[in-house]
mmCIF file of C-alpha atoms in Angstrom:
data_model
loop_
_atom_site.group_PDB
_atom_site.id
_atom_site.type_symbol
_atom_site.label_atom_id
_atom_site.label_comp_id
_atom_site.label_asym_id
_atom_site.label_seq_id
_atom_site.Cartn_x
_atom_site.Cartn_y
_atom_site.Cartn_z
ATOM 1 C CA GLN A 1 -2.854 -29.161 2.560
ATOM 2 C CA VAL A 2 -1.139 -25.729 0.730
ATOM 3 C CA GLN A 3 1.732 -25.667 -0.989
ATOM 4 C CA LEU A 4 3.936 -23.249 -3.957
ATOM 5 C CA VAL A 5 6.774 -23.727 -5.353
ATOM 6 C CA GLU A 6 8.892 -20.620 -6.941
ATOM 7 C CA SER A 7 11.379 -21.855 -9.892
ATOM 8 C CA GLY A 8 13.342 -20.083 -12.217
ATOM 9 C CA GLY A 9 15.381 -17.670 -10.637
ATOM 10 C CA GLY A 10 18.907 -17.135 -11.238
ATOM 11 C CA LEU A 11 21.958 -15.183 -11.651
ATOM 12 C CA VAL A 12 21.352 -12.741 -15.451
ATOM 13 C CA GLN A 13 23.360 -9.717 -16.533
ATOM 14 C CA ALA A 14 21.711 -6.251 -16.673
ATOM 15 C CA GLY A 15 18.912 -6.350 -20.066
ATOM 16 C CA GLY A 16 18.212 -10.120 -19.255
ATOM 17 C CA SER A 17 15.474 -11.950 -18.803
ATOM 18 C CA LEU A 18 14.168 -14.455 -16.571
ATOM 19 C CA ARG A 19 10.706 -16.761 -16.119
ATOM 20 C CA LEU A 20 10.066 -17.368 -12.715
ATOM 21 C CA SER A 21 7.000 -20.253 -12.459
ATOM 22 C CA CYS A 22 4.807 -21.117 -9.108
ATOM 23 C CA ALA A 23 3.556 -24.540 -9.183
ATOM 24 C CA ALA A 24 0.305 -24.952 -6.647
ATOM 25 C CA SER A 25 -1.133 -27.803 -4.893
ATOM 26 C CA GLY A 26 -3.433 -28.797 -1.990
ATOM 27 C CA PHE A 27 -6.422 -25.587 -3.296
ATOM 28 C CA THR A 28 -8.761 -24.580 -5.344
ATOM 29 C CA PHE A 29 -6.282 -22.024 -7.883
ATOM 30 C CA SER A 30 -8.100 -21.448 -10.236
ATOM 31 C CA THR A 31 -11.033 -19.603 -7.766
ATOM 32 C CA TYR A 32 -7.197 -17.186 -6.551
ATOM 33 C CA ALA A 33 -6.088 -14.257 -7.118
ATOM 34 C CA MET A 34 -1.956 -15.027 -7.546
ATOM 35 C CA GLY A 35 0.610 -12.531 -6.599
ATOM 36 C CA TRP A 36 4.319 -11.914 -6.730
ATOM 37 C CA PHE A 37 6.436 -10.344 -4.129
ATOM 38 C CA ARG A 38 9.993 -9.049 -3.509
ATOM 39 C CA GLN A 39 12.408 -8.605 -1.098
ATOM 40 C CA ALA A 40 15.979 -7.945 -1.359
ATOM 41 C CA PRO A 41 18.230 -7.884 2.029
ATOM 42 C CA GLY A 42 17.437 -5.668 4.358
ATOM 43 C CA LYS A 43 14.370 -4.097 2.570
ATOM 44 C CA GLU A 44 11.096 -4.631 3.238
ATOM 45 C CA ARG A 45 8.832 -7.019 1.362
ATOM 46 C CA GLU A 46 7.164 -5.542 -2.370
ATOM 47 C CA PHE A 47 4.262 -6.006 -4.102
ATOM 48 C CA VAL A 48 5.320 -6.850 -8.151
ATOM 49 C CA ALA A 49 2.498 -8.221 -9.434
ATOM 50 C CA VAL A 50 -1.311 -9.632 -8.849
ATOM 51 C CA ILE A 51 -3.469 -11.673 -11.382
ATOM 52 C CA SER A 52 -6.960 -11.798 -11.228
ATOM 53 C CA TRP A 53 -8.389 -15.775 -11.315
ATOM 54 C CA SER A 54 -9.375 -16.006 -14.080
ATOM 55 C CA GLY A 55 -6.286 -14.252 -15.783
ATOM 56 C CA VAL A 56 -8.509 -11.165 -16.712
ATOM 57 C CA SER A 57 -7.178 -8.332 -14.828
ATOM 58 C CA THR A 58 -4.023 -7.590 -13.457
ATOM 59 C CA LEU A 59 -1.950 -4.779 -11.481
ATOM 60 C CA TYR A 60 1.689 -3.956 -11.383
ATOM 61 C CA ALA A 61 3.936 -2.118 -9.366
ATOM 62 C CA ASP A 62 5.286 0.983 -10.875
ATOM 63 C CA SER A 63 8.798 -0.371 -10.600
ATOM 64 C CA VAL A 64 8.172 -3.305 -13.062
ATOM 65 C CA LYS A 65 5.250 -1.631 -15.161
ATOM 66 C CA GLY A 66 6.192 -2.089 -18.784
ATOM 67 C CA ARG A 67 9.125 -5.029 -17.791
ATOM 68 C CA PHE A 68 7.435 -7.631 -16.359
ATOM 69 C CA THR A 69 4.452 -9.511 -17.235
ATOM 70 C CA ILE A 70 2.290 -11.838 -14.844
ATOM 71 C CA SER A 71 0.221 -14.961 -16.472
ATOM 72 C CA ARG A 72 -1.415 -17.976 -15.538
ATOM 73 C CA GLU A 73 -2.177 -21.294 -16.574
ATOM 74 C CA ASN A 74 -5.179 -23.226 -14.512
ATOM 75 C CA ALA A 75 -5.201 -26.482 -15.774
ATOM 76 C CA LYS A 76 -1.413 -26.647 -14.405
ATOM 77 C CA ASN A 77 -2.125 -24.613 -11.430
ATOM 78 C CA THR A 78 0.914 -21.943 -12.055
ATOM 79 C CA VAL A 79 1.285 -18.920 -12.067
ATOM 80 C CA TYR A 80 4.213 -16.925 -13.895
ATOM 81 C CA LEU A 81 6.257 -14.089 -14.189
ATOM 82 C CA GLN A 82 8.146 -13.178 -16.949
ATOM 83 C CA MET A 83 10.536 -10.528 -16.557
ATOM 84 C CA ASN A 84 12.499 -8.480 -18.912
ATOM 85 C CA SER A 85 14.772 -5.864 -19.006
ATOM 86 C CA LEU A 86 16.115 -6.957 -15.727
ATOM 87 C CA LYS A 87 18.083 -4.194 -13.813
ATOM 88 C CA PRO A 88 20.102 -3.982 -11.188
ATOM 89 C CA GLU A 89 17.872 -3.264 -8.736
ATOM 90 C CA ASP A 90 14.992 -5.739 -9.406
ATOM 91 C CA THR A 91 17.624 -8.374 -7.131
ATOM 92 C CA ALA A 92 15.340 -9.654 -4.517
ATOM 93 C CA VAL A 93 13.825 -12.900 -3.619
ATOM 94 C CA TYR A 94 10.493 -13.474 -5.195
ATOM 95 C CA HIS A 95 8.097 -14.971 -3.432
ATOM 96 C CA CYS A 96 4.845 -15.833 -5.175
ATOM 97 C CA ALA A 97 1.025 -15.984 -2.835
ATOM 98 C CA ALA A 98 -2.752 -16.550 -2.503
ATOM 99 C CA ASP A 99 -4.870 -14.631 -2.558
ATOM 100 C CA GLY A 100 -8.703 -15.878 -1.830
ATOM 101 C CA SER A 101 -10.397 -12.011 -2.128
ATOM 102 C CA PHE A 102 -12.753 -11.072 -4.423
ATOM 103 C CA THR A 103 -10.899 -7.887 -5.188
ATOM 104 C CA LEU A 104 -6.795 -7.720 -5.619
ATOM 105 C CA SER A 105 -4.679 -6.044 -3.595
ATOM 106 C CA ARG A 106 -0.400 -5.141 -3.407
ATOM 107 C CA LEU A 107 -0.775 -5.449 0.780
ATOM 108 C CA ASP A 108 1.363 -8.831 1.059
ATOM 109 C CA ARG A 109 -1.564 -9.317 4.442
ATOM 110 C CA ARG A 110 -4.373 -10.013 2.048
ATOM 111 C CA TYR A 111 -2.295 -13.115 0.596
ATOM 112 C CA ALA A 112 -3.139 -16.222 3.518
ATOM 113 C CA HIS A 113 -0.323 -18.623 1.261
ATOM 114 C CA TRP A 114 3.104 -17.793 0.525
ATOM 115 C CA GLY A 115 5.744 -20.212 -1.015
ATOM 116 C CA GLN A 116 9.271 -20.876 0.108
ATOM 117 C CA GLY A 117 11.061 -18.319 -2.034
ATOM 118 C CA THR A 118 13.343 -18.006 -5.377
ATOM 119 C CA GLN A 119 16.479 -15.716 -5.879
ATOM 120 C CA VAL A 120 17.468 -13.468 -8.414
ATOM 121 C CA THR A 121 19.880 -11.684 -9.130
ATOM 122 C CA VAL A 122 21.025 -8.745 -11.492
ATOM 123 C CA SER A 123 24.449 -8.269 -12.546
ATOM 124 C CA SER A 124 25.306 -4.850 -13.982
#
């Protein structure tokens, strides 16, 4: 049984930082690319970042590039999203997801498994 559990969300002021974690189980974590997506109320789900199974390759949405960093610790079956210089427009529910394909993707339909999400709220 595949399970992805996000944590680390919360309320922060603009300019602050949060680190999200996603703990995975039920599959061979080290062979999957891991991504982060977010969805604000009334908005479409948006790609944020993805990291390859090895941790060597990453992709970021333009809106977060330079502010967010995705990383993983395969020994802990965990992927992280370090979020710095947060802006009110970063407010959303953040989901982690697993992609078993061989290339990195920004498309949510490529991801087979999803976590329940964690709320990030950035106040102005």
